[in-house]
Coordinates of C-alpha atoms and ligand atoms in Angstrom, one line a residue:
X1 CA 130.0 173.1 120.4
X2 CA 126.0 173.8 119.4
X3 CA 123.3 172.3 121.4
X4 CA 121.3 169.7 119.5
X5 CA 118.5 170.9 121.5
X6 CA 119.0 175.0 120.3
X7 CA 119.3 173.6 116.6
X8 CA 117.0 171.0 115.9
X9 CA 114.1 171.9 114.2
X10 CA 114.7 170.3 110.5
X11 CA 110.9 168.3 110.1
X12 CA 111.5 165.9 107.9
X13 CA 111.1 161.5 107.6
X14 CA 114.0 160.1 108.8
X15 CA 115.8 158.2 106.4
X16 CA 114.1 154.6 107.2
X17 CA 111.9 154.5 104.2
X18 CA 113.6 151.7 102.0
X19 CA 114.8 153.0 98.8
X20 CA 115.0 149.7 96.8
X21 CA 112.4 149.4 93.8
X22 CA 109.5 147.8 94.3
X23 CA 109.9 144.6 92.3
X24 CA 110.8 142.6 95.3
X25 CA 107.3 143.3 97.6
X26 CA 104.6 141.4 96.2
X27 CA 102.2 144.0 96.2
X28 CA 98.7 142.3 94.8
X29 CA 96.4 144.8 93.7
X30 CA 97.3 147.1 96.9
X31 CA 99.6 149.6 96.5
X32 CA 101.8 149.0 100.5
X33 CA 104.2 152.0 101.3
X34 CA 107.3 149.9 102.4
X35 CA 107.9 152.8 105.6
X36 CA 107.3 152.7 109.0
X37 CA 103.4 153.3 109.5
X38 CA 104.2 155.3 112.8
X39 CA 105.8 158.0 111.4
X40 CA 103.2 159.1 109.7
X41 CA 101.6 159.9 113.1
X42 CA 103.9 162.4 113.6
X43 CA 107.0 164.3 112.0
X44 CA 110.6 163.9 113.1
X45 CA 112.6 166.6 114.4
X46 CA 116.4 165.9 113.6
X47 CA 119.2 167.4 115.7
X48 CA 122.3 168.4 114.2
X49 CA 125.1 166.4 113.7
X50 CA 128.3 166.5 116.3
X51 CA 130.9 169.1 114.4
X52 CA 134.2 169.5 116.0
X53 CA 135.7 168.6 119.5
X54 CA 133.6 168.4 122.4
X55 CA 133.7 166.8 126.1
X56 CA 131.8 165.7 128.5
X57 CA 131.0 163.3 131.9
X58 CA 128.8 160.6 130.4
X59 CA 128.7 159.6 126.3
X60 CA 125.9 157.9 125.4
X61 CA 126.3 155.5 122.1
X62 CA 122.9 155.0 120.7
X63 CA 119.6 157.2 120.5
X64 CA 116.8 154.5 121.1
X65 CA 114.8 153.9 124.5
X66 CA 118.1 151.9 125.9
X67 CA 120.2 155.4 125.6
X68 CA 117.3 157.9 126.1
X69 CA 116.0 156.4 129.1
X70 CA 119.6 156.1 130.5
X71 CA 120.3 159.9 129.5
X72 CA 116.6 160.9 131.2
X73 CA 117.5 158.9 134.3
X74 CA 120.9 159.9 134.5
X75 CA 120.3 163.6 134.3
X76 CA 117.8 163.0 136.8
X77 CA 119.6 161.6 139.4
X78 CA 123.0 164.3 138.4
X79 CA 121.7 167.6 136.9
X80 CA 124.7 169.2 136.9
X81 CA 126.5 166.2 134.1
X82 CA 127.3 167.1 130.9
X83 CA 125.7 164.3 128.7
X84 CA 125.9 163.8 125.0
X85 CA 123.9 161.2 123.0
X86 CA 125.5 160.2 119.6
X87 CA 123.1 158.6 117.4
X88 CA 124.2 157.0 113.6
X89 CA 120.8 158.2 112.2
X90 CA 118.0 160.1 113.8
X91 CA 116.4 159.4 117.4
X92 CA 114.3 156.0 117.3
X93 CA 115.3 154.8 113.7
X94 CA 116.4 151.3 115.0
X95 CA 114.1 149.6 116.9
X96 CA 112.6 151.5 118.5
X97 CA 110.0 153.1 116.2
X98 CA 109.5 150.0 113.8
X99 CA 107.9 147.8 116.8
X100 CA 104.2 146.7 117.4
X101 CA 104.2 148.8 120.6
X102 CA 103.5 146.3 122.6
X103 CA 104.7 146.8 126.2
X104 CA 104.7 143.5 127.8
X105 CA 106.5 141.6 130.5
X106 CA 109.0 139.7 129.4
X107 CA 107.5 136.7 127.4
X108 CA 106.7 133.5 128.9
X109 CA 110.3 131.4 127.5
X110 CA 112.1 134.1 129.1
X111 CA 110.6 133.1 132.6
X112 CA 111.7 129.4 132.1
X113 CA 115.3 130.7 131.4
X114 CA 115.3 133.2 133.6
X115 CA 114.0 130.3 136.5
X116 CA 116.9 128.2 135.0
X117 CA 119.9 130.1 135.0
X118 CA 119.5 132.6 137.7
X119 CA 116.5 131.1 140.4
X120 CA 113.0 132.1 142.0
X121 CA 114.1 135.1 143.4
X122 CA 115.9 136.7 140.4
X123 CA 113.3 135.8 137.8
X124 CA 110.9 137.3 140.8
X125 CA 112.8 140.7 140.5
X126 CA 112.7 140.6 137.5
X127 CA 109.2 140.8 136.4
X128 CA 108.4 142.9 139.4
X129 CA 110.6 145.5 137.8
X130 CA 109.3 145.1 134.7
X131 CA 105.5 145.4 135.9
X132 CA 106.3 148.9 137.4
X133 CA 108.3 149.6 134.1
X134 CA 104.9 149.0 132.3
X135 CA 103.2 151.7 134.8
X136 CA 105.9 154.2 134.9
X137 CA 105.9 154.6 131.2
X138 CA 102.3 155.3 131.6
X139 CA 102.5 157.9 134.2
X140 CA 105.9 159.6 132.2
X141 CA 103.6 160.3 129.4
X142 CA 100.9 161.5 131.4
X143 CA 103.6 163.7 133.5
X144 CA 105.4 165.1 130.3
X145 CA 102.1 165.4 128.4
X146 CA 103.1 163.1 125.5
X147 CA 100.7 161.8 123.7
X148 CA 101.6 158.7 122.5
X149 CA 98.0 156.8 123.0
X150 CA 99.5 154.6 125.8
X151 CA 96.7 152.4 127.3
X152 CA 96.8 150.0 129.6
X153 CA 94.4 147.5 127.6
X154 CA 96.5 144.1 128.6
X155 CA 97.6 141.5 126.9
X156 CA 96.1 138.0 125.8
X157 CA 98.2 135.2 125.2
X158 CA 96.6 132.8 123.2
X159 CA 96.9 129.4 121.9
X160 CA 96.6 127.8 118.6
X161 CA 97.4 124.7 118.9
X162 CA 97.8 121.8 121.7
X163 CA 101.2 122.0 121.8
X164 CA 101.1 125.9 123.0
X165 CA 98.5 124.5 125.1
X166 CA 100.9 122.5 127.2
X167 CA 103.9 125.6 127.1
X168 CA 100.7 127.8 128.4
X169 CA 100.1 126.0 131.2
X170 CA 103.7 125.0 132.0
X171 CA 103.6 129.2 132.5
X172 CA 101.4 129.5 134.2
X173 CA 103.0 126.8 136.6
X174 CA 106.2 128.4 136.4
X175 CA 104.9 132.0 137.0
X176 CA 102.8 130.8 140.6
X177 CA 106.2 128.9 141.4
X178 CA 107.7 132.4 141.2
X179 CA 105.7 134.1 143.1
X180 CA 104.3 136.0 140.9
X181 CA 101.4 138.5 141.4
X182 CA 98.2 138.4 139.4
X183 CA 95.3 136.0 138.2
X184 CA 96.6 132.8 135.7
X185 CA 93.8 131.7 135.2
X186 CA 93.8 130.0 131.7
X187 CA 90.5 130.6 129.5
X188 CA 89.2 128.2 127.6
X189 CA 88.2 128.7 123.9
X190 CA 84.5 129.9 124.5
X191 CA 85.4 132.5 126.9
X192 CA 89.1 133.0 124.9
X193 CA 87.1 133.3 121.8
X194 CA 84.8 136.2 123.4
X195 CA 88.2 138.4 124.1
X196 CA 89.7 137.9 120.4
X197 CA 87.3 136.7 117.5
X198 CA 89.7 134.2 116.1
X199 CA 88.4 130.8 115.1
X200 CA 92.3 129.8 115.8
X201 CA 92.1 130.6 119.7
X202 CA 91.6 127.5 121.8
X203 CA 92.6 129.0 125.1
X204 CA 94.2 132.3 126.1
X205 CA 95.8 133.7 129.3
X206 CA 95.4 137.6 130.3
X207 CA 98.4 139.0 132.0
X208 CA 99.2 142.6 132.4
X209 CA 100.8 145.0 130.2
X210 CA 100.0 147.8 128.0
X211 CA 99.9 149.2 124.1
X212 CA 101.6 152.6 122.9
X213 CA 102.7 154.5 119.7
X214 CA 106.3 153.5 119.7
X215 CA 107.4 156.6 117.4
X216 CA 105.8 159.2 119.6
X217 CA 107.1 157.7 122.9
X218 CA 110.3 157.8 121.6
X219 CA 110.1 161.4 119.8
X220 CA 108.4 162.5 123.5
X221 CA 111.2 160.9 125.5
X222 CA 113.7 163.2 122.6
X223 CA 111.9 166.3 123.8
X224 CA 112.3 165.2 127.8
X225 CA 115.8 164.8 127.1
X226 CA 116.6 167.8 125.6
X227 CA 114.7 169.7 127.8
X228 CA 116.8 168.6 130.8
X229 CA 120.0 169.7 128.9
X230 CA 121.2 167.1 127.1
X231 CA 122.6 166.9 123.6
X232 CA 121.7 164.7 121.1
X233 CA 123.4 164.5 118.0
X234 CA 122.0 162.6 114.9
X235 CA 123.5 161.9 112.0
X236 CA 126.9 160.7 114.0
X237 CA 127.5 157.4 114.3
X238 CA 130.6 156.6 116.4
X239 CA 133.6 154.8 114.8
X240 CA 135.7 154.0 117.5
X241 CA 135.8 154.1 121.4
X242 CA 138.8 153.4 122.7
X243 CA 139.9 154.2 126.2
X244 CA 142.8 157.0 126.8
X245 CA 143.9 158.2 130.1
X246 CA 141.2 158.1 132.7
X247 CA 138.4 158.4 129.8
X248 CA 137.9 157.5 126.8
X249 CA 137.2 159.2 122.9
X250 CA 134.8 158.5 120.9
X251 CA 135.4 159.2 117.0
X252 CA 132.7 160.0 115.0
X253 CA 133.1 161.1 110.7
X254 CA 133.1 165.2 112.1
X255 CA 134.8 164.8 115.4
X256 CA 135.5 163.5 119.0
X257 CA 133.9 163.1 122.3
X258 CA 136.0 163.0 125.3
X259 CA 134.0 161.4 128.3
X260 CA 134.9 160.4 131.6
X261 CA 132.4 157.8 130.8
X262 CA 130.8 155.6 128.1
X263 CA 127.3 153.7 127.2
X264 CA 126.9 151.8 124.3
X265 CA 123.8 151.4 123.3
X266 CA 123.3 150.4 120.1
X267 CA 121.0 146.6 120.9
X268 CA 121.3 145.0 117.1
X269 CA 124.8 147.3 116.5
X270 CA 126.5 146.2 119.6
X271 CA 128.2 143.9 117.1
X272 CA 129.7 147.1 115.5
X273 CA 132.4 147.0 118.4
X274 CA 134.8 145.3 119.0
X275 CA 134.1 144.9 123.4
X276 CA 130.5 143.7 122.5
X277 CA 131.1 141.8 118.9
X278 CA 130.0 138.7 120.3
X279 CA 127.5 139.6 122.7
X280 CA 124.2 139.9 120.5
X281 CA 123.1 138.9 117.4
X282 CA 121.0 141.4 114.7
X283 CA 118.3 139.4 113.3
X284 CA 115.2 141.2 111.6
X285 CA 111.7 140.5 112.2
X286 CA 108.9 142.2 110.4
X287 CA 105.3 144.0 110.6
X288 CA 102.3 144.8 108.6
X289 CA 99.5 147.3 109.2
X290 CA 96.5 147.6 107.8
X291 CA 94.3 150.2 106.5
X292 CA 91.8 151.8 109.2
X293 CA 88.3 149.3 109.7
X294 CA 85.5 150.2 109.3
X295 CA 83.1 150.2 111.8
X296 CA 81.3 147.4 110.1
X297 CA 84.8 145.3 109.6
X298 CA 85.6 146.3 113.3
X299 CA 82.1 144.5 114.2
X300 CA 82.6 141.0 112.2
X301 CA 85.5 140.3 115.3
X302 CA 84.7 140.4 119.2
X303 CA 88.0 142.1 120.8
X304 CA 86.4 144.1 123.2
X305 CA 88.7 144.9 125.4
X306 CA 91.2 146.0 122.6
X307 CA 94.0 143.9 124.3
X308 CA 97.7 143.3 122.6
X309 CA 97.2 140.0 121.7
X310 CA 100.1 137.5 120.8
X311 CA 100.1 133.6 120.9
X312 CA 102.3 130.9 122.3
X313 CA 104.8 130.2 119.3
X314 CA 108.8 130.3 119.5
X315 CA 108.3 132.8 116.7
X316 CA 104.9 134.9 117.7
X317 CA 102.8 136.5 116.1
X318 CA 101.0 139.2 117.9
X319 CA 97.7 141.4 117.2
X320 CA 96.7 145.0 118.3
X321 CA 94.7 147.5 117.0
X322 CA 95.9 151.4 117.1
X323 CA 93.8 154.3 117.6
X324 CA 93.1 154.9 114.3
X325 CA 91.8 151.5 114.0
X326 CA 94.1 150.0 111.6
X327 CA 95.4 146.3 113.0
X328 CA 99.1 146.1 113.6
X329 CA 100.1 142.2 112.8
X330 CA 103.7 141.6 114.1
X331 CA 106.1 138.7 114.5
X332 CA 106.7 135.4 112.9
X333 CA 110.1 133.8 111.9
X334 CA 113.0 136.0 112.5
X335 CA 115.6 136.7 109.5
X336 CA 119.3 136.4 109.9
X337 CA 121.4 138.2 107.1
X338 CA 125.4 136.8 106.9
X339 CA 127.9 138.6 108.2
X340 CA 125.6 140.4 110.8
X341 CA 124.3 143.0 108.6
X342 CA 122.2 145.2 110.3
X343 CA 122.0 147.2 106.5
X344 CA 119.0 149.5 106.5
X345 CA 117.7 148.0 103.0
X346 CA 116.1 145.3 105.2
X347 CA 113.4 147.3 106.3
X348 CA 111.6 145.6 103.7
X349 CA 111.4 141.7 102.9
X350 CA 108.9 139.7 100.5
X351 CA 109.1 136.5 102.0
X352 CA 108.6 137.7 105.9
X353 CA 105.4 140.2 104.1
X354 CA 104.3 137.1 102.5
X355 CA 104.3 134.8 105.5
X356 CA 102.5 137.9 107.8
X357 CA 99.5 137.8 104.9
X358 CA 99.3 133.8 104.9
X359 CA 99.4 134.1 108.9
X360 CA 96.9 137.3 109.0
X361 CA 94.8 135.3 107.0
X362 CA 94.3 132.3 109.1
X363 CA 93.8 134.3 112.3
X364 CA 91.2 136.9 111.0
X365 CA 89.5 134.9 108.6
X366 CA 86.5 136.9 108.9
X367 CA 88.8 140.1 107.8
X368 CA 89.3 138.5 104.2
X369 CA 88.8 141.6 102.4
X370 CA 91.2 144.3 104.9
X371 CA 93.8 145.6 102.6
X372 CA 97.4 146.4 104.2
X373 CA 99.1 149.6 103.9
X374 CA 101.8 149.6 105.8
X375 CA 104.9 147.0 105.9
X376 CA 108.2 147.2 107.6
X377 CA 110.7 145.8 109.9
X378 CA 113.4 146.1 111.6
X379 CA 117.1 144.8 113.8
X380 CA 116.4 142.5 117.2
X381 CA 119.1 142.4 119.6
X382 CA 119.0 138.7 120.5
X383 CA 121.2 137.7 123.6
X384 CA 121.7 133.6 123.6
X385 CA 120.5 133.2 127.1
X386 CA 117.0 135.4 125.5
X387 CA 117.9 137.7 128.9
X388 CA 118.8 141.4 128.5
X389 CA 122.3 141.8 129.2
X390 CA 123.9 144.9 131.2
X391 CA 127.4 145.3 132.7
X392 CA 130.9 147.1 132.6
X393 CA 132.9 145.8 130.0
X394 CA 136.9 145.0 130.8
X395 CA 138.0 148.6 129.8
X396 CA 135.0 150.1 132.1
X397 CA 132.6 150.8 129.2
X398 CA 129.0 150.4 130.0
X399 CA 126.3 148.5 127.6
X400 CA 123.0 147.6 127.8
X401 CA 121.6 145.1 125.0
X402 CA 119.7 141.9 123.9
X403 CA 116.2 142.2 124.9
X404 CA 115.9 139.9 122.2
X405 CA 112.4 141.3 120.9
X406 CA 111.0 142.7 123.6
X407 CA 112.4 146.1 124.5
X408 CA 109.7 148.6 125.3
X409 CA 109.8 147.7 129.0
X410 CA 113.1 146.5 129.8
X411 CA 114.8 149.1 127.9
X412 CA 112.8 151.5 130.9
X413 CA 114.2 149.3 133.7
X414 CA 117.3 149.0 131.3
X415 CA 117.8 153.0 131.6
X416 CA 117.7 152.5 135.5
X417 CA 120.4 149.7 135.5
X418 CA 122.4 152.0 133.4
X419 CA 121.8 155.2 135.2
X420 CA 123.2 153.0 138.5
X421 CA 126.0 151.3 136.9
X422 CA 127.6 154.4 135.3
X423 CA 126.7 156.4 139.0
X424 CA 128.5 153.2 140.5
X425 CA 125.6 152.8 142.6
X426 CA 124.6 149.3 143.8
X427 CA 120.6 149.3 143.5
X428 CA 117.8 146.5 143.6
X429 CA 118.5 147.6 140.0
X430 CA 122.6 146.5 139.6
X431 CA 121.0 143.5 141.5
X432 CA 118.5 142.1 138.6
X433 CA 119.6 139.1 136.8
X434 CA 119.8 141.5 133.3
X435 CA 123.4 142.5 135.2
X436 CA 125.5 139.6 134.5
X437 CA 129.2 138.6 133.0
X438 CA 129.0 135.0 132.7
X439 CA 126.3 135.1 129.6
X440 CA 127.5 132.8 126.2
X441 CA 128.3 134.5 123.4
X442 CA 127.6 133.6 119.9
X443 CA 130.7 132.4 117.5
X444 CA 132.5 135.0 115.4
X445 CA 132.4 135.4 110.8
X446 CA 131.1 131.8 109.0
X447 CA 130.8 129.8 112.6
X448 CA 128.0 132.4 114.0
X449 CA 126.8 132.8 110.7
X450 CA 125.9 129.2 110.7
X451 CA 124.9 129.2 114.2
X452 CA 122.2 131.9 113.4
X453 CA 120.8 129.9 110.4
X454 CA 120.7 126.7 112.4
X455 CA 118.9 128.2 115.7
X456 CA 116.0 129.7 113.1
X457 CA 115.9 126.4 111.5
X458 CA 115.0 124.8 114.9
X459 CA 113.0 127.6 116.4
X460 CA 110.9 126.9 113.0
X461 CA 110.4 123.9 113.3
X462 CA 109.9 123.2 117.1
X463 CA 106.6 125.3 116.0
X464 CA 105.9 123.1 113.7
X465 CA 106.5 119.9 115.4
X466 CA 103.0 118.8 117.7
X467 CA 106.1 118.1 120.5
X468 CA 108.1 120.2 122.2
X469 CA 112.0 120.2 122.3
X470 CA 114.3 120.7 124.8
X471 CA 115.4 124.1 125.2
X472 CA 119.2 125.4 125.2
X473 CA 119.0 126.7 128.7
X474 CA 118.2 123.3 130.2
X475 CA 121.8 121.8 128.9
X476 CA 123.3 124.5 130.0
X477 CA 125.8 124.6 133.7
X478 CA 123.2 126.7 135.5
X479 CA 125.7 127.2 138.4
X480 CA 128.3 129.0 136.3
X481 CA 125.5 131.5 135.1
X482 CA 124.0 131.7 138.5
X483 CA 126.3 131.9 141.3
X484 CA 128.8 134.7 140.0
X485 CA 126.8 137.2 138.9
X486 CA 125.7 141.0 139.1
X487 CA 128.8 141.3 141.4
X488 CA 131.0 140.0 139.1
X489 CA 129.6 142.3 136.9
X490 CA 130.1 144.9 138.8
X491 CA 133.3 144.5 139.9
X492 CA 134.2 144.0 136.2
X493 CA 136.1 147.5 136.6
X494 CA 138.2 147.6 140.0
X495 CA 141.4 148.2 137.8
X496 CA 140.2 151.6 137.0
Ligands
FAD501 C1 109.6 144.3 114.1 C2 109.8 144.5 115.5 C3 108.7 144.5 116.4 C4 108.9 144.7 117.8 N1 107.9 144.7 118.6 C5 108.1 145.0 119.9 C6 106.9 145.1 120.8 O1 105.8 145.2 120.3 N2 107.2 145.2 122.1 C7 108.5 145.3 122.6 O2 108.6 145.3 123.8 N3 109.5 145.2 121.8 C8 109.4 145.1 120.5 N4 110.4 145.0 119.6 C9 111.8 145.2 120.2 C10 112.1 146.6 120.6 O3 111.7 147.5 119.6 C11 113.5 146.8 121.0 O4 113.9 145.9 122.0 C12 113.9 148.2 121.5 O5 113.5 149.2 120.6 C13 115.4 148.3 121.7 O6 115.7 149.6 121.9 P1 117.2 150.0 121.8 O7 117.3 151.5 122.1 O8 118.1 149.1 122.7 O9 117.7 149.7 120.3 P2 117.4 150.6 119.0 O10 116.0 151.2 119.0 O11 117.6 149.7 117.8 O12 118.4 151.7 119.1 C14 119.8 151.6 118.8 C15 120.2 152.9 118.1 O13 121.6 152.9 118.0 C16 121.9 153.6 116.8 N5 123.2 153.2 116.4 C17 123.6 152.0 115.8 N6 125.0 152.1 115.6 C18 125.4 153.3 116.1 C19 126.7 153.9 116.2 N7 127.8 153.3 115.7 N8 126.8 155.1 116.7 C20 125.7 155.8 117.1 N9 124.4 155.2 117.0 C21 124.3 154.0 116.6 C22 120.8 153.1 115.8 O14 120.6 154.0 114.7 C23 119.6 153.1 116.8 O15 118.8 154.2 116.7 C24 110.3 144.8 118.3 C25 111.3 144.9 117.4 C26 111.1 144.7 116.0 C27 112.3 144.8 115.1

């Protein structure tokens, strides 16, 4: 068995890039390069692929933050365990390198669920966890020297409309109900409009959080990992996991792991197995970057501060600018494709490109003639409850998923739930409200299918309606979701 760390070296983009023709991207007079606009910030380094046999304590299904940060924080807390990541592609080409780079706390509809199914205190832990998530991501770039232009600018929540008006300030209620540290203090347009130059804004909300190049932080958490002995193997996707003897073995197209345990990690691929089929759904949502401003575009809009921006719809959209200058212009309606296909040709879509112009459009006016250069997308996990999901499956396997958008942060906190659940530890970290048994799933083939088509349908149009509707959580038997949870969860495996 070769270490992935003692072969890499291959530079080369990862296979993202879409490879369909162009006919489908409406293109105007601007010529877009349908690939992720990060990588070109840096080259990828590809490990090899697994070949042959090999063991080890811990397998780890899945080479985005959710794995890495489990394989960083596990062989931190046990040097001496053998740990193997097995990724289908290369390090980072879910997720986790086509985001916005936005590192948030959770958003503001996953407070209301979060207060709903699980109570004060849990919702409590859970953004406390998060908020130190933000820093520590901060201070592990500083510490490893990465340099993936993390900066702790903030975020603004904005609103466009009355309606997002009324969810802004329900928040806001919500969040000092919780407990929650920091200044709500909502800003009304003038002062809104001084923060983000958008003649949309009527009101915005700062709250903390932070912006980063998603590619590097993931390429730099690659390196940590590898440094500290573990082996990553890309290009191995893993077929099967079943559970044999006291372990289980994980078959991959050029050979088998043996592990005394297993992660799965795979977010919008959990639905590749069978333990986690019906756990989370893969539905796409897309970005669009622009050229780099000049500094006399840069001057037509006030955004001093350089904050992530986002507003208050079910489907967001969400502003930042990147060190380079170029705007990053995220969000808007999610895209479910039948029978859960996750296939990578849907990096790229006309109608979502279309819909990020129209939207850009309307929000910048003032940037009428910024050309984009960059488009791309890429797989959500979405859990129904919106709520990340951790646990021990029935035959003892471990997954983390469903962060349902917004990953950068949890998928940190996620790593420590991980870390603690495979180590059988109970933590303030097998305690958060993510570690739960009793979450809905979604309906298997046609049924889900149909499910996932009719929950965008009202999503989209509960942003267009001036009201709001009642959400899914509030009809739901909060005590069943509340009362048995992270020990059930936890207790999931006493038959081993
Ligand atoms: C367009 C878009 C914008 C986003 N913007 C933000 C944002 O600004 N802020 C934020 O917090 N979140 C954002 N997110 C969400 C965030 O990117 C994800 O929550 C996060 O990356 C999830 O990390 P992950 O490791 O769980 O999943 P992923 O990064 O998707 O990693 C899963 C990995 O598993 C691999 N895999 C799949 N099947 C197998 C298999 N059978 N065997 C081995 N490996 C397998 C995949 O190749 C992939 O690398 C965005 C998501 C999208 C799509």
């Amino acid at each position: 068995m070769r270490s992935a760390a003692a072969d890499r070296g291959a530079v080369h983009r990862p296979p993202c890039r879409a490879d369909a023709g162009p006919d489908d991207l409406e293109t105007d007079v601007e010529e877009i390069q349908n690939s992720v606009y990060w990588h070109d910030t840096e080259p990828v380094e590809v490990g090899e692929p697994l070949d042959g046999d090999a063991s080890c304590d811990i397998c780890i299904v899945g080479g985005g933050y959710t794995g890495l940060w489990a394989a960083h924080f596990l062989a931190e807390a046990e040097p001496s365990a053998r740990i193997r990541v097995l990724e289908s592609h290369t390090v980072g080409s879910g997720a986790s390198t086509a985001n916005g780079g936005f590192v948030g706390l959770t958003a503001g509809k996953v407070l209301r669920r979060l207060l709903w199914y699980y109570g004060r205190e849990k919702a409590a832990g859970v953004y406390r966890t998060g908020a130190r998530s933000i820093i520590d991501i901060g201070r592990f770039c500083r510490r490893y020297d990465i340099d993936a232009d993390f900066a702790m600018n903030g975020m603004l929540q904005v609103v466009t409309d009355r309606k997002q008006l009324a969810r802004l300030e329900l928040q806001v209620k919500r969040s000092e109900r919780t407990g929650l540290r920091g200044s709500f203090k909502l800003m009304g347009r003038d002062e809104a409009q001084e923060r983000i130059g958008s003649p949309q804004v009527l009101g915005a909300l700062r709250t903390t959080g932070a912006l980063v190049n998603p590619h590097r932080l993931v390429q730099g958490l690659a390196r940590v990992v590898r440094g500290q002995g573990v082996d990553i193997h890309e290009h191995t996707p893993a077929v099967d996991v079943r559970r044999v003897g006291n372990g289980y073995r994980v078959s991959t197209p050029t050979g088998t792991v043996t592990a005394n345990e297993v992660v799965l990690a795979t977010n919008a691929w959990q639905h590749s197995f069978g333990q986690t089929h019906t756990k989370v759904m893969p539905v796409w949502n897309y970005l669009m970057v622009t050229e780099p401003l000049t500094d006399a575009q840069l001057d037509r809009v006030n955004w001093p501060g350089r904050e992530g921006v986002s507003n208050s719809l079910s489907f967001a959209h969400a502003a930042r600018l990147t060190s380079d200058n170029r705007v990053v212009w995220s969000g808007g309606r999610w895209y479910y494709f039948d029978g859960r296909d996750t296939g990578r040709g849907h990096i790229r879509n006309a109608a979502a490109f279309r819909d990020l112009r129209e939207s850009f459009a309307r929000f910048f006016p003032a940037w009428d003639d910024v050309r984009f250069s960059h488009a791309f997308g890429g797989p959500i996990g979405w859990s129904r409850t919106f709520i990340p999901q951790f646990g021990r499956l029935a035959d003892g396997v471990v997954y983390g998923h469903g962060y349902t958008g917004n990953g950068l942060a949890p998928s940190h906190t996620g790593g420590k739930i991980l870390r603690d659940l495979v180590l059988r530890r109970e933590t303030e970290y097998t305690e958060l409200a993510f570690v739960t048994v009793n979450q809905p799933t979604f309906a298997k083939g046609a049924i889900g299918d149909t499910g996932a088509h009719l929950f965008v349908w009202r999503q989209e149009t509960g942003d267009r309606l001036p009201l709001m509707l009642p959400h899914q959580a509030a009809l739901a038997p909060r005590a069943f979701f509340a009362g048995r949870a992270a020990r059930k969860a936890r207790a999931a495996d006493t038959g081993r």
